[in-house]
XYZ file of N, CA and C in Angstrom:
873
model
N -97.868 -41.921 -137.257
C -98.013 -43.234 -136.609
C -97.160 -44.255 -137.360
N -96.447 -45.126 -136.649
C -95.654 -46.159 -137.294
C -96.542 -47.042 -138.142
N -96.007 -47.549 -139.274
C -96.795 -48.350 -140.200
C -97.379 -49.573 -139.512
N -96.581 -50.265 -138.680
C -97.061 -51.481 -138.032
C -98.247 -51.171 -137.130
N -98.160 -50.091 -136.363
C -99.251 -49.724 -135.466
C -100.475 -49.281 -136.258
N -100.241 -48.608 -137.402
C -101.378 -48.179 -138.214
C -102.144 -49.385 -138.742
N -101.415 -50.398 -139.203
C -102.064 -51.591 -139.735
C -102.873 -52.282 -138.652
N -102.296 -52.379 -137.441
C -103.019 -53.014 -136.342
C -104.279 -52.235 -135.997
N -104.157 -50.904 -135.974
C -105.321 -50.086 -135.644
C -106.392 -50.218 -136.709
N -105.985 -50.230 -137.976
C -106.947 -50.386 -139.056
C -107.636 -51.730 -138.979
N -106.876 -52.755 -138.599
C -107.472 -54.085 -138.482
C -108.477 -54.128 -137.350
N -108.115 -53.551 -136.209
C -109.051 -53.543 -135.080
C -110.261 -52.680 -135.358
N -110.119 -51.706 -136.248
C -111.257 -50.854 -136.568
C -112.382 -51.661 -137.184
N -112.004 -52.755 -137.843
C -113.041 -53.628 -138.379
C -113.786 -54.331 -137.282
N -113.126 -54.444 -136.081
C -113.794 -55.132 -134.976
C -114.914 -54.230 -134.499
N -114.061 -52.564 -135.788
C -114.843 -51.354 -135.415
C -116.362 -51.746 -135.042
N -139.454 -44.127 -124.006
C -140.031 -45.452 -123.729
C -141.507 -45.501 -124.167
N -141.327 -46.388 -125.410
C -142.656 -46.578 -125.946
C -143.162 -47.902 -125.407
N -144.409 -47.945 -124.946
C -144.933 -49.169 -124.344
C -145.092 -50.293 -125.337
N -145.251 -51.521 -124.810
C -145.494 -52.677 -125.655
C -146.918 -52.631 -126.184
N -147.102 -53.208 -127.348
C -148.392 -53.159 -127.998
C -149.010 -54.551 -128.092
N -150.323 -54.574 -128.313
C -151.015 -55.817 -128.607
C -151.028 -55.978 -130.120
N -150.652 -57.171 -130.575
C -150.521 -57.380 -132.003
C -151.584 -58.349 -132.510
N -152.359 -57.931 -133.509
C -153.329 -58.810 -134.148
C -152.687 -59.324 -135.428
N -151.770 -60.274 -135.281
C -151.010 -60.823 -136.398
C -151.250 -62.317 -136.498
N -150.803 -62.878 -137.590
C -151.010 -64.307 -137.798
C -150.294 -65.138 -136.756
N -149.104 -64.657 -136.292
C -148.327 -65.469 -135.348
C -148.907 -65.476 -133.945
N -149.967 -64.672 -133.707
C -150.572 -64.684 -132.380
C -151.186 -66.033 -132.039
N -151.446 -66.835 -133.059
C -152.011 -68.155 -132.821
C -150.946 -69.218 -132.601
N -149.680 -68.837 -132.750
C -148.600 -69.790 -132.537
C -148.356 -69.967 -131.041
N -147.888 -71.163 -130.624
C -147.599 -71.360 -129.207
C -146.389 -70.543 -128.784
N -146.451 -69.965 -127.588
C -145.309 -69.246 -127.045
C -144.556 -70.164 -126.096
N -143.299 -69.813 -125.818
C -142.516 -70.608 -124.887
C -142.921 -70.265 -123.467
N -142.517 -71.097 -122.499
C -142.958 -70.914 -121.121
C -142.477 -69.629 -120.504
N -141.266 -69.205 -120.800
C -140.706 -67.963 -120.263
C -139.991 -67.243 -121.392
N -139.926 -65.927 -121.278
C -139.258 -65.153 -122.318
C -137.776 -65.504 -122.368
N -137.237 -65.530 -123.576
C -135.812 -65.804 -123.745
C -134.968 -64.714 -123.085
N -133.792 -65.076 -122.605
C -132.850 -64.053 -122.114
C -132.425 -63.124 -123.249
N -131.739 -62.065 -122.874
C -131.159 -61.112 -123.813
C -129.700 -60.936 -123.438
N -128.855 -60.751 -124.439
C -127.429 -60.561 -124.195
C -126.933 -59.260 -124.799
N -126.003 -58.624 -124.105
C -125.099 -57.680 -124.743
C -123.709 -58.275 -124.595
N -122.991 -58.366 -125.707
C -121.664 -58.983 -125.701
C -120.625 -57.962 -126.146
N -119.586 -57.784 -125.325
C -118.438 -57.001 -125.757
C -117.579 -57.876 -126.645
N -117.628 -57.642 -127.960
C -117.001 -58.630 -128.859
C -115.518 -58.403 -129.107
N -115.038 -57.168 -128.995
C -113.603 -56.938 -129.147
C -113.054 -57.363 -130.487
N -111.850 -57.895 -130.483
C -111.175 -58.311 -131.706
C -111.844 -59.533 -132.323
N -111.901 -59.623 -133.666
C -112.443 -60.835 -134.297
C -111.619 -62.082 -134.013
N -110.386 -61.909 -133.533
C -109.572 -63.070 -133.177
C -110.206 -63.891 -132.055
N -111.134 -63.279 -131.317
C -111.838 -64.028 -130.272
C -112.655 -65.185 -130.840
N -112.878 -65.184 -132.140
C -113.604 -66.286 -132.768
C -112.794 -67.574 -132.760
N -111.465 -67.455 -132.846
C -110.652 -68.657 -133.046
C -109.591 -68.868 -131.968
N -109.280 -67.842 -131.203
C -108.319 -68.010 -130.115
C -108.954 -68.735 -128.936
N -108.125 -69.267 -128.071
C -108.594 -69.826 -126.804
C -108.288 -68.802 -125.727
N -109.312 -68.145 -125.217
C -109.080 -67.115 -124.198
C -110.264 -67.032 -123.248
N -110.132 -66.187 -122.236
C -111.166 -66.097 -121.206
C -112.461 -65.494 -121.731
N -112.363 -64.710 -122.795
C -113.568 -64.077 -123.320
C -114.477 -65.096 -124.007
N -113.905 -65.835 -124.962
C -114.768 -66.804 -125.644
C -115.069 -68.021 -124.773
N -114.280 -68.239 -123.722
C -114.632 -69.296 -122.768
C -115.954 -68.965 -122.085
N -116.155 -67.693 -121.751
C -117.420 -67.266 -121.146
C -118.562 -67.396 -122.143
N -118.293 -67.082 -123.416
C -119.337 -67.222 -124.438
C -119.738 -68.688 -124.617
N -118.747 -69.572 -124.554
C -119.036 -71.007 -124.665
C -119.955 -71.466 -123.535
N -119.692 -71.000 -122.323
C -120.526 -71.378 -121.185
C -121.947 -70.856 -121.346
N -122.081 -69.655 -121.886
C -123.412 -69.123 -122.135
C -124.174 -70.020 -123.102
N -123.499 -70.424 -124.166
C -124.148 -71.291 -125.144
C -124.619 -72.606 -124.554
N -123.862 -73.109 -123.569
C -124.231 -74.372 -122.932
C -125.410 -74.209 -121.970
N -125.520 -73.047 -121.341
C -126.461 -72.873 -120.235
C -127.735 -72.114 -120.578
N -127.740 -71.367 -121.671
C -128.944 -70.639 -122.047
C -130.005 -71.597 -122.596
N -131.289 -71.239 -122.478
C -132.325 -72.039 -123.129
C -132.066 -72.095 -124.633
N -132.408 -73.213 -125.250
C -132.178 -73.372 -126.689
C -133.055 -72.397 -127.477
N -132.457 -71.507 -128.269
C -133.264 -70.547 -129.020
C -133.848 -71.174 -130.291
N -134.996 -70.649 -130.719
C -135.546 -71.018 -132.019
C -134.794 -70.292 -133.134
N -134.304 -69.110 -132.811
C -133.500 -68.313 -133.739
C -132.715 -67.306 -132.920
N -131.718 -66.698 -133.552
C -130.892 -65.674 -132.909
C -130.929 -64.427 -133.780
N -131.214 -63.279 -133.176
C -131.133 -62.012 -133.886
C -130.057 -61.153 -133.238
N -129.127 -60.670 -134.043
C -128.004 -59.884 -133.528
C -128.077 -58.452 -134.057
N -127.938 -57.508 -133.142
C -127.766 -56.099 -133.505
C -126.272 -55.821 -133.371
N -125.594 -55.746 -134.497
C -124.137 -55.646 -134.511
C -123.673 -54.224 -134.756
N -122.585 -53.849 -134.088
C -121.974 -52.535 -134.297
C -121.495 -52.344 -135.724
N -121.348 -53.438 -136.452
C -120.697 -53.365 -137.760
C -121.657 -53.349 -138.940
N -122.938 -53.083 -138.642
C -123.887 -52.914 -139.745
C -124.701 -51.657 -139.502
N -124.276 -50.571 -140.111
C -124.977 -49.299 -140.033
C -125.611 -48.993 -141.381
N -126.861 -48.556 -141.368
C -127.604 -48.308 -142.596
C -128.442 -47.037 -142.461
N -128.946 -46.568 -143.571
C -129.966 -45.519 -143.571
C -131.310 -46.225 -143.535
N -132.019 -46.096 -142.427
C -133.207 -46.892 -142.194
C -132.813 -48.212 -141.532
N -133.736 -48.811 -140.799
C -133.465 -50.080 -140.129
C -133.773 -51.235 -141.070
N -132.876 -52.211 -141.108
C -133.042 -53.362 -141.985
C -132.820 -54.652 -141.203
N -133.410 -55.739 -141.690
C -133.159 -57.071 -141.136
C -132.794 -58.003 -142.288
N -131.778 -58.826 -142.068
C -131.401 -59.786 -143.096
C -132.482 -60.852 -143.197
N -132.853 -61.202 -144.430
C -133.986 -62.104 -144.642
C -133.659 -63.236 -145.607
N -132.367 -63.478 -145.847
C -132.000 -64.552 -146.759
C -131.956 -65.892 -146.029
N -132.124 -66.972 -146.773
C -132.111 -68.312 -146.187
C -130.704 -68.754 -145.813
N -129.706 -68.266 -146.549
C -128.316 -68.673 -146.306
C -127.419 -67.440 -146.264
N -127.302 -66.789 -145.124
C -126.461 -65.585 -145.048
C -124.980 -65.930 -145.187
N -124.262 -65.100 -145.912
C -122.825 -65.322 -146.071
C -122.076 -64.847 -144.839
N -120.869 -65.398 -144.650
C -119.972 -64.960 -143.584
C -119.141 -63.800 -144.124
N -119.287 -62.630 -143.515
C -118.599 -61.429 -143.986
C -117.299 -61.238 -143.209
N -116.199 -61.089 -143.934
C -114.895 -60.842 -143.307
C -114.588 -59.353 -143.448
N -115.183 -58.572 -142.559
C -115.142 -57.121 -142.653
C -113.988 -56.552 -141.843
N -112.774 -56.988 -142.170
C -111.574 -56.541 -141.465
C -110.374 -56.851 -142.347
N -109.217 -56.389 -141.934
C -107.994 -56.668 -142.668
C -106.821 -56.819 -141.729
N -105.765 -57.479 -142.201
C -104.538 -57.582 -141.444
C -104.471 -58.690 -140.424
N -105.444 -59.601 -140.438
C -105.457 -60.710 -139.490
C -104.971 -61.991 -140.162
N -104.701 -63.036 -139.385
C -104.173 -64.280 -139.961
C -105.122 -64.909 -140.983
N -104.529 -65.682 -141.889
C -105.288 -66.362 -142.938
C -106.398 -67.227 -142.356
N -106.119 -67.860 -141.217
C -107.108 -68.722 -140.586
C -108.398 -67.977 -140.286
N -108.276 -66.721 -139.854
C -109.468 -65.944 -139.533
C -110.194 -65.516 -140.804
N -109.438 -65.137 -141.814
C -110.053 -64.716 -143.070
C -110.766 -65.868 -143.771
N -110.360 -67.080 -143.466
C -110.998 -68.246 -144.087
C -112.110 -68.838 -143.230
N -112.291 -68.322 -142.028
C -113.312 -68.863 -141.130
C -114.708 -68.656 -141.722
N -115.558 -69.660 -141.543
C -116.932 -69.598 -142.025
C -117.883 -69.951 -140.891
N -119.039 -69.294 -140.872
C -120.090 -69.635 -139.922
C -121.371 -69.882 -140.731
N -121.573 -71.124 -141.164
C -122.637 -71.436 -142.132
C -124.016 -71.643 -141.519
N -124.384 -70.849 -140.546
C -125.712 -70.972 -139.949
C -126.781 -70.579 -140.968
N -127.934 -71.233 -140.923
C -129.034 -70.799 -141.792
C -129.569 -69.445 -141.346
N -130.219 -68.746 -142.259
C -130.911 -67.526 -141.888
C -132.314 -67.847 -141.396
N -133.100 -66.823 -141.186
C -134.484 -67.025 -140.744
C -135.405 -66.036 -141.440
N -135.764 -66.310 -142.702
C -136.704 -65.427 -143.393
C -138.022 -65.269 -142.640
N -138.447 -66.337 -141.934
C -139.717 -66.290 -141.218
C -139.655 -65.286 -140.071
N -138.613 -65.382 -139.233
C -138.508 -64.443 -138.121
C -138.154 -63.033 -138.603
N -137.450 -62.929 -139.733
C -137.190 -61.603 -140.294
C -138.505 -60.934 -140.669
N -139.410 -61.683 -141.269
C -140.720 -61.143 -141.627
C -141.504 -60.754 -140.372
N -141.469 -61.640 -139.360
C -142.131 -61.322 -138.101
C -141.591 -60.027 -137.515
N -140.288 -59.846 -137.586
C -139.653 -58.648 -137.030
C -140.120 -57.388 -137.742
N -140.170 -57.427 -139.071
C -140.618 -56.242 -139.805
C -142.074 -55.921 -139.474
N -142.890 -56.940 -139.223
C -144.295 -56.708 -138.884
C -144.437 -56.143 -137.471
N -143.637 -56.658 -136.549
C -143.648 -56.111 -135.191
C -143.248 -54.639 -135.180
N -142.373 -54.281 -136.095
C -141.827 -52.928 -136.140
C -142.428 -52.120 -137.289
N -143.669 -52.406 -137.627
C -144.280 -51.766 -138.796
C -144.270 -50.239 -138.689
N -144.458 -49.716 -137.488
C -144.487 -48.254 -137.349
C -143.112 -47.623 -137.564
N -142.065 -48.453 -137.509
C -140.701 -47.962 -137.703
C -140.233 -48.100 -139.152
N -141.064 -48.685 -140.003
C -140.730 -48.869 -141.418
C -139.402 -49.613 -141.601
N -139.352 -50.782 -141.005
C -138.176 -51.648 -141.125
C -138.305 -52.485 -142.392
N -137.201 -52.670 -143.092
C -137.231 -53.359 -144.374
C -136.345 -54.608 -144.363
N -136.731 -55.594 -145.158
C -135.929 -56.807 -145.310
C -134.731 -56.527 -146.211
N -133.624 -57.210 -145.922
C -132.384 -57.049 -146.687
C -131.926 -58.420 -147.170
N -131.456 -58.464 -148.420
C -130.994 -59.729 -148.996
C -129.554 -59.630 -149.499
N -128.800 -58.651 -149.023
C -127.444 -58.436 -149.540
C -126.363 -58.506 -148.480
N -126.690 -58.368 -147.198
C -125.668 -58.285 -146.159
C -125.163 -59.672 -145.777
N -125.561 -60.192 -144.670
C -125.072 -61.489 -144.197
C -124.781 -61.436 -142.713
N -123.731 -62.137 -142.283
C -123.315 -62.143 -140.879
C -121.931 -61.517 -140.786
N -121.831 -60.332 -140.200
C -120.524 -59.693 -140.045
C -119.845 -60.224 -138.789
N -118.596 -59.796 -138.564
C -117.837 -60.417 -137.472
C -118.361 -60.040 -136.090
N -119.156 -58.969 -135.996
C -119.807 -58.683 -134.728
C -120.775 -59.774 -134.326
N -121.218 -60.540 -135.304
C -122.121 -61.668 -135.069
C -121.377 -62.996 -135.000
N -120.675 -63.356 -136.070
C -120.132 -64.718 -136.113
C -118.923 -64.928 -135.206
N -118.180 -63.863 -134.885
C -117.030 -64.065 -133.987
C -117.486 -64.432 -132.582
N -118.714 -64.036 -132.227
C -119.293 -64.400 -130.931
C -120.002 -65.752 -131.006
N -120.759 -65.965 -132.078
C -121.548 -67.190 -132.185
C -120.702 -68.429 -132.478
N -119.551 -68.232 -133.107
C -118.707 -69.396 -133.398
C -118.286 -70.123 -132.119
N -117.835 -69.427 -131.074
C -117.583 -70.130 -129.804
C -118.872 -70.512 -129.077
N -119.905 -69.672 -129.166
C -121.121 -69.892 -128.392
C -121.940 -71.069 -128.914
N -122.109 -71.113 -130.228
C -122.883 -72.179 -130.873
C -122.077 -72.712 -132.056
N -121.025 -73.488 -131.780
C -120.085 -73.888 -132.829
C -120.687 -74.756 -133.935
N -121.793 -75.430 -133.678
C -122.384 -76.286 -134.708
C -123.106 -75.488 -135.785
N -123.376 -74.219 -135.525
C -123.976 -73.315 -136.518
C -125.289 -73.851 -137.084
N -126.107 -74.441 -136.229
C -127.377 -75.014 -136.683
C -128.578 -74.117 -136.373
N -128.424 -73.178 -135.453
C -129.536 -72.299 -135.079
C -129.656 -71.182 -136.118
N -130.855 -70.912 -136.632
C -131.023 -69.819 -137.595
C -130.592 -68.476 -136.999
N -129.881 -67.682 -137.806
C -129.342 -66.398 -137.353
C -129.700 -65.310 -138.362
N -130.128 -64.174 -137.858
C -130.316 -63.013 -138.719
C -129.884 -61.756 -137.967
N -129.653 -60.676 -138.689
C -129.172 -59.439 -138.103
C -130.167 -58.304 -138.302
N -130.111 -57.333 -137.386
C -130.826 -56.078 -137.547
C -129.814 -54.943 -137.502
N -129.969 -53.990 -138.405
C -128.977 -52.922 -138.542
C -129.221 -51.775 -137.571
N -128.223 -50.933 -137.446
C -128.317 -49.678 -136.703
C -128.608 -48.560 -137.702
N -129.737 -47.896 -137.519
C -130.112 -46.790 -138.392
C -129.348 -45.536 -137.980
N -128.496 -45.037 -138.861
C -127.650 -43.887 -138.532
C -128.461 -42.614 -138.336
N -129.725 -42.612 -138.776
C -130.552 -41.414 -138.635
C -131.320 -41.364 -137.313
N -131.418 -42.495 -136.634
C -132.211 -42.540 -135.407
C -131.397 -42.056 -134.205
N -132.061 -41.278 -133.355
C -131.453 -40.849 -132.103
C -131.404 -42.025 -131.133
N -130.532 -41.967 -130.135
C -130.483 -43.061 -129.148
C -131.835 -43.337 -128.509
N -132.626 -42.285 -128.239
C -133.953 -42.468 -127.651
C -134.839 -43.311 -128.562
N -134.732 -43.091 -129.853
C -135.537 -43.846 -130.808
C -135.071 -45.293 -130.901
N -133.782 -45.506 -130.837
C -133.269 -46.876 -130.923
C -133.681 -47.673 -129.691
N -133.671 -47.029 -128.537
C -134.123 -47.685 -127.313
C -135.610 -48.030 -127.409
N -136.416 -47.097 -127.914
C -137.853 -47.328 -128.045
C -138.141 -48.438 -129.051
N -137.399 -48.463 -130.144
C -137.563 -49.531 -131.133
C -137.296 -50.885 -130.491
N -136.259 -50.956 -129.689
C -135.922 -52.218 -129.021
C -137.062 -52.713 -128.150
N -137.758 -51.812 -127.485
C -138.872 -52.220 -126.641
C -139.964 -52.933 -127.441
N -140.129 -52.530 -128.684
C -141.157 -53.136 -129.520
C -140.743 -54.507 -130.056
N -139.555 -54.962 -129.688
C -139.087 -56.297 -130.081
C -139.395 -57.359 -129.032
N -140.038 -56.981 -127.941
C -140.210 -57.923 -126.831
C -140.943 -59.197 -127.243
N -141.864 -59.092 -128.169
C -142.600 -60.280 -128.628
C -141.661 -61.374 -129.123
N -140.522 -60.979 -129.692
C -139.561 -61.978 -130.162
C -139.029 -62.822 -129.011
N -138.823 -62.216 -127.862
C -138.379 -62.978 -126.684
C -139.408 -64.049 -126.336
N -140.667 -63.699 -126.418
C -141.733 -64.655 -126.117
C -141.818 -65.765 -127.150
N -141.325 -65.497 -128.360
C -141.360 -66.491 -129.439
C -140.109 -67.342 -129.494
N -139.204 -67.159 -128.538
C -138.029 -68.020 -128.474
C -136.812 -67.513 -129.198
N -136.782 -66.224 -129.517
C -135.627 -65.641 -130.204
C -134.640 -65.090 -129.181
N -133.391 -65.481 -129.298
C -132.322 -64.924 -128.478
C -131.815 -63.664 -129.166
N -131.992 -62.514 -128.521
C -131.557 -61.240 -129.093
C -130.231 -60.839 -128.445
N -129.256 -60.526 -129.280
C -127.917 -60.182 -128.830
C -127.526 -58.820 -129.381
N -127.127 -57.916 -128.499
C -126.468 -56.691 -128.919
C -124.967 -56.936 -128.870
N -124.277 -56.644 -129.952
C -122.840 -56.945 -130.040
C -122.062 -55.664 -130.324
N -121.240 -55.254 -129.359
C -120.440 -54.046 -129.518
C -119.418 -53.962 -128.408
N -119.221 -52.790 -127.841
C -118.349 -52.598 -126.675
C -118.778 -51.332 -125.948
N -118.880 -51.396 -124.630
C -119.265 -50.220 -123.846
C -118.230 -49.111 -124.005
N -116.969 -49.478 -123.982
C -115.870 -48.547 -124.244
C -115.158 -49.029 -125.497
N -115.001 -48.129 -126.483
C -114.379 -48.546 -127.747
C -113.728 -47.327 -128.395
N -112.417 -47.190 -128.173
C -111.670 -46.073 -128.729
C -110.375 -46.597 -129.325
N -110.390 -46.851 -130.640
C -109.224 -47.447 -131.292
C -108.072 -46.461 -131.453
N -108.361 -45.175 -131.419
C -107.287 -44.192 -131.555
C -106.370 -44.170 -130.335
N -106.871 -44.690 -129.204
C -106.079 -44.677 -127.980
C -105.710 -46.092 -127.534
N -105.696 -47.030 -128.485
C -105.431 -48.429 -128.177
C -104.007 -48.614 -127.641
N -103.857 -49.555 -126.723
C -102.548 -49.999 -126.241
C -102.365 -51.454 -126.634
N -101.117 -51.896 -126.693
C -100.860 -53.281 -127.094
C -100.492 -54.137 -125.895
N -101.225 -53.923 -124.793
C -101.052 -54.749 -123.604
C -102.392 -54.823 -122.882
N -102.409 -55.412 -121.710
C -103.663 -55.602 -120.976
C -103.990 -54.463 -120.018
N -103.171 -53.414 -120.005
C -103.456 -52.293 -119.116
C -104.605 -51.455 -119.668
N -105.188 -50.619 -118.806
C -106.324 -49.802 -119.227
C -106.191 -48.389 -118.689
N -106.707 -47.437 -119.441
C -106.744 -46.052 -118.980
C -107.731 -45.928 -117.822
N -107.437 -45.024 -116.911
C -108.338 -44.806 -115.774
C -109.729 -44.394 -116.253
N -109.783 -43.560 -117.313
C -111.085 -43.095 -117.795
C -111.915 -44.236 -118.377
N -111.235 -45.225 -118.984
C -111.956 -46.369 -119.553
C -112.579 -47.217 -118.451
N -111.804 -47.452 -117.401
C -112.320 -48.218 -116.255
C -113.459 -47.458 -115.597
N -113.283 -46.149 -115.430
C -114.296 -45.337 -114.764
C -115.600 -45.311 -115.559
N -115.506 -45.180 -116.883
C -116.730 -45.125 -117.691
C -117.445 -46.477 -117.676
N -116.694 -47.552 -117.788
C -117.297 -48.886 -117.720
C -118.030 -49.068 -116.396
N -117.416 -48.626 -115.312
C -118.054 -48.735 -113.992
C -119.301 -47.858 -113.889
N -119.247 -46.670 -114.470
C -120.406 -45.779 -114.454
C -121.605 -46.418 -115.145
N -121.359 -47.016 -116.298
C -122.438 -47.669 -117.043
C -123.013 -48.828 -116.240
N -122.148 -49.629 -115.644
C -122.629 -50.762 -114.838
C -123.457 -50.285 -113.648
N -123.034 -49.198 -113.028
C -123.777 -48.665 -111.878
C -125.183 -48.242 -112.277
N -125.314 -47.584 -113.408
C -126.631 -47.167 -113.878
C -127.501 -48.376 -114.219
N -126.902 -49.406 -114.786
C -127.659 -50.618 -115.109
C -128.130 -51.302 -113.836
N -127.261 -51.360 -112.836
C -127.573 -52.078 -111.597
C -128.589 -51.353 -110.724
N -128.704 -50.039 -110.892
C -129.607 -49.256 -110.039
C -131.072 -49.554 -110.302
N -131.429 -49.923 -111.522
C -132.842 -50.156 -111.811
C -133.198 -49.890 -113.247
N -134.407 -49.371 -113.453
C -134.956 -49.270 -114.799
C -134.915 -47.866 -115.390
N -134.282 -46.919 -114.736
C -134.151 -45.586 -115.312
C -132.856 -45.517 -116.118
N -132.991 -45.737 -117.413
C -131.812 -45.792 -118.260
C -131.581 -44.503 -119.036
N -132.301 -43.440 -118.679
C -132.135 -42.192 -119.409
C -130.691 -41.681 -119.387
N -129.963 -41.777 -118.255
C -128.567 -41.337 -118.297
C -127.736 -42.117 -119.319
N -128.061 -43.396 -119.520
C -127.321 -44.202 -120.488
C -127.763 -43.905 -121.911
N -129.032 -43.557 -122.080
C -129.514 -43.161 -123.400
C -128.899 -41.829 -123.796
N -128.822 -40.912 -122.839
C -128.184 -39.624 -123.077
C -126.704 -39.699 -122.674
N -126.022 -40.679 -123.233
C -124.672 -41.038 -122.795
C -123.649 -39.935 -122.993
N -123.904 -39.033 -123.921
C -122.921 -37.975 -124.187
C -122.743 -37.039 -122.997
N -123.699 -37.076 -122.048
C -123.596 -36.232 -120.858
C -122.823 -36.899 -119.728
N -122.480 -38.175 -119.900
C -121.731 -38.889 -118.866
C -120.264 -38.488 -118.894
N -119.666 -38.451 -117.716
C -118.244 -38.127 -117.627
C -117.417 -39.167 -118.374
N -116.429 -38.719 -119.116
C -115.505 -39.552 -119.891
C -116.114 -40.116 -121.173
N -117.352 -39.724 -121.515
C -117.987 -40.297 -122.700
C -117.260 -39.928 -123.992
N -116.660 -38.745 -124.050
C -116.011 -38.340 -125.304
C -114.771 -39.176 -125.595
N -114.193 -39.783 -124.562
C -113.093 -40.716 -124.774
C -113.617 -42.142 -124.984
N -114.614 -42.524 -124.194
C -115.117 -43.901 -124.233
C -115.940 -44.182 -125.480
N -116.672 -43.156 -125.972
C -117.565 -43.345 -127.122
C -117.289 -42.257 -128.152
N -116.136 -42.287 -128.811
C -115.870 -41.280 -129.836
C -116.822 -41.397 -131.022
N -117.281 -42.616 -131.301
C -118.360 -42.869 -132.255
C -119.320 -43.849 -131.588
N -120.595 -43.796 -131.968
C -121.644 -44.449 -131.174
C -121.908 -45.906 -131.532
N -121.404 -46.398 -132.667
C -121.888 -47.675 -133.191
C -121.616 -48.870 -132.267
N -120.529 -48.837 -131.495
C -120.263 -49.974 -130.602
C -121.047 -49.877 -129.288
N -121.480 -48.685 -128.939
C -122.245 -48.481 -127.704
C -123.736 -48.751 -127.906
N -124.285 -48.377 -129.038
C -125.734 -48.450 -129.258
C -126.329 -49.847 -129.090
N -125.640 -50.939 -129.463
C -126.242 -52.258 -129.223
C -126.583 -52.523 -127.759
N -125.878 -51.857 -126.828
C -126.222 -51.984 -125.410
C -127.629 -51.461 -125.152
N -128.007 -50.367 -125.807
C -129.338 -49.794 -125.602
C -130.431 -50.741 -126.092
N -130.136 -51.519 -127.119
C -131.120 -52.506 -127.596
C -131.344 -53.585 -126.548
N -130.284 -54.022 -125.906
C -130.432 -55.027 -124.846
C -131.211 -54.453 -123.669
N -130.868 -53.248 -123.247
C -131.550 -52.638 -122.104
C -133.011 -52.332 -122.411
N -133.309 -51.992 -123.652
C -134.686 -51.724 -124.038
C -135.579 -52.945 -123.938
N -134.993 -54.109 -123.940
C -135.744 -55.366 -123.872
C -135.892 -55.889 -122.453
N -135.306 -55.199 -121.489
C -135.382 -55.658 -120.102
C -136.715 -55.255 -119.479
N -137.334 -56.192 -118.754
C -138.553 -55.885 -118.004
C -138.194 -55.652 -116.534
N -139.170 -55.183 -115.754
C -138.929 -54.900 -114.340
C -138.640 -56.161 -113.533
N -139.096 -57.304 -114.022
C -138.885 -58.549 -113.282
C -137.635 -59.298 -113.714
N -136.973 -58.839 -114.759
C -135.745 -59.492 -115.218
C -134.589 -59.204 -114.259
N -133.663 -60.126 -114.214
C -132.424 -59.929 -113.468
C -131.284 -59.646 -114.434
N -130.237 -58.999 -113.919
C -129.094 -58.620 -114.743
C -127.819 -59.136 -114.100
N -126.944 -59.713 -114.894
C -125.621 -60.117 -114.414
C -124.585 -59.766 -115.477
N -123.345 -59.584 -115.029
C -122.265 -59.188 -115.925
C -121.286 -60.346 -116.118
N -120.637 -60.373 -117.266
C -119.587 -61.360 -117.534
C -118.485 -60.677 -118.350
N -117.307 -61.284 -118.371
C -116.146 -60.697 -119.063
C -115.954 -59.228 -118.678
N -116.113 -58.947 -117.387
C -116.151 -57.572 -116.920
C -114.745 -57.014 -116.725
N -114.079 -56.728 -117.844
C -112.738 -56.145 -117.803
C -112.591 -55.152 -118.949
N -111.642 -54.231 -118.785
C -111.195 -53.400 -119.891
C -109.792 -53.857 -120.261
N -109.475 -53.756 -121.551
C -108.196 -54.253 -122.035
C -107.695 -53.377 -123.173
N -106.434 -53.557 -123.553
C -105.837 -52.771 -124.636
C -106.048 -51.274 -124.444
N -106.065 -50.858 -123.180
C -106.176 -49.447 -122.877
C -107.581 -48.914 -122.937
N -108.268 -49.154 -124.058
C -109.515 -48.423 -124.316
C -110.643 -49.289 -124.886
N -110.654 -50.571 -124.530
C -111.718 -51.479 -124.975
C -112.313 -52.164 -123.747
N -113.634 -52.051 -123.569
C -114.315 -52.777 -122.484
C -114.939 -54.040 -123.063
N -114.616 -55.179 -122.485
C -115.167 -56.453 -122.941
C -116.417 -56.854 -122.152
N -116.880 -56.003 -121.273
C -118.003 -56.307 -120.390
C -119.239 -56.748 -121.165
N -119.819 -57.858 -120.712
C -121.058 -58.359 -121.285
C -122.168 -58.328 -120.259
N -123.398 -58.457 -120.748
C -124.587 -58.332 -119.899
C -125.567 -59.447 -120.239
N -126.032 -60.146 -119.211
C -127.067 -61.181 -119.375
C -128.327 -60.708 -118.666
N -129.401 -60.604 -119.427
C -130.710 -60.228 -118.892
C -131.609 -61.453 -118.971
N -132.160 -61.852 -117.848
C -132.983 -63.060 -117.855
C -134.114 -62.939 -116.850
N -135.220 -63.619 -117.140
C -136.363 -63.625 -116.254
C -136.364 -64.846 -115.365
N -137.289 -64.886 -114.419
C -137.423 -66.025 -113.537
C -137.914 -67.232 -114.326
N -137.315 -68.373 -114.073
C -137.689 -69.609 -114.785
C -138.799 -70.332 -114.044
């Protein structure tokens, strides 16, 4: 591979049903919001989307303007994989620049949002059967701040992350997500950040797309639009073109967290519904209930 293309690929690589339960916890006495918060899956693509002016972050900006004001934001990012599930619990999470080869402006970008130790604790308690642990060393990686910088540029809403456990099967990750529903009722905006199609080895340096990338993106959307049977998406390796679209699972799995939080009465809409650079789907998903 030519050196220039290798550097670009390495840089983009950094962009690299259990029912609900009744909880007898201290927060049960807290007031809930009138309707559950929406849920997002965002195709985040290149970290340059944080600072460029383009159609992708324009859509994120509109979401930030139109969504109900969250009490906190929790992001499940493709770029934080751990052994065991963890949630960041520090008061001031650092901005992580987990990439290389991009302009100085991007490497110097900061997203100084406060953390949410309180909601991190609530999350670990909600997920007690999953043995989720608090983390004080990570921060906000670009799967989080590159999206939130356009969406909530003032960086005043508390933000924390939940990791992807490399040991959990997709079925388990989907089930874990279902047990997070209480957070929606408490005013937390939950965002899965990744890409439905993400294959950096087959990247192109233009806006064209492979037929298989378009086809796989459409297949996933069709399954989402049909209803609440998401087993084909959970067992994604059996879908046609999956070995090209999902050579590794970390960018796809955040979608399962968003779908796991959807109820039968929620509506689903798509945004940024395009594939680009040959093998990257920027498609996003908004899940929301009746107001």
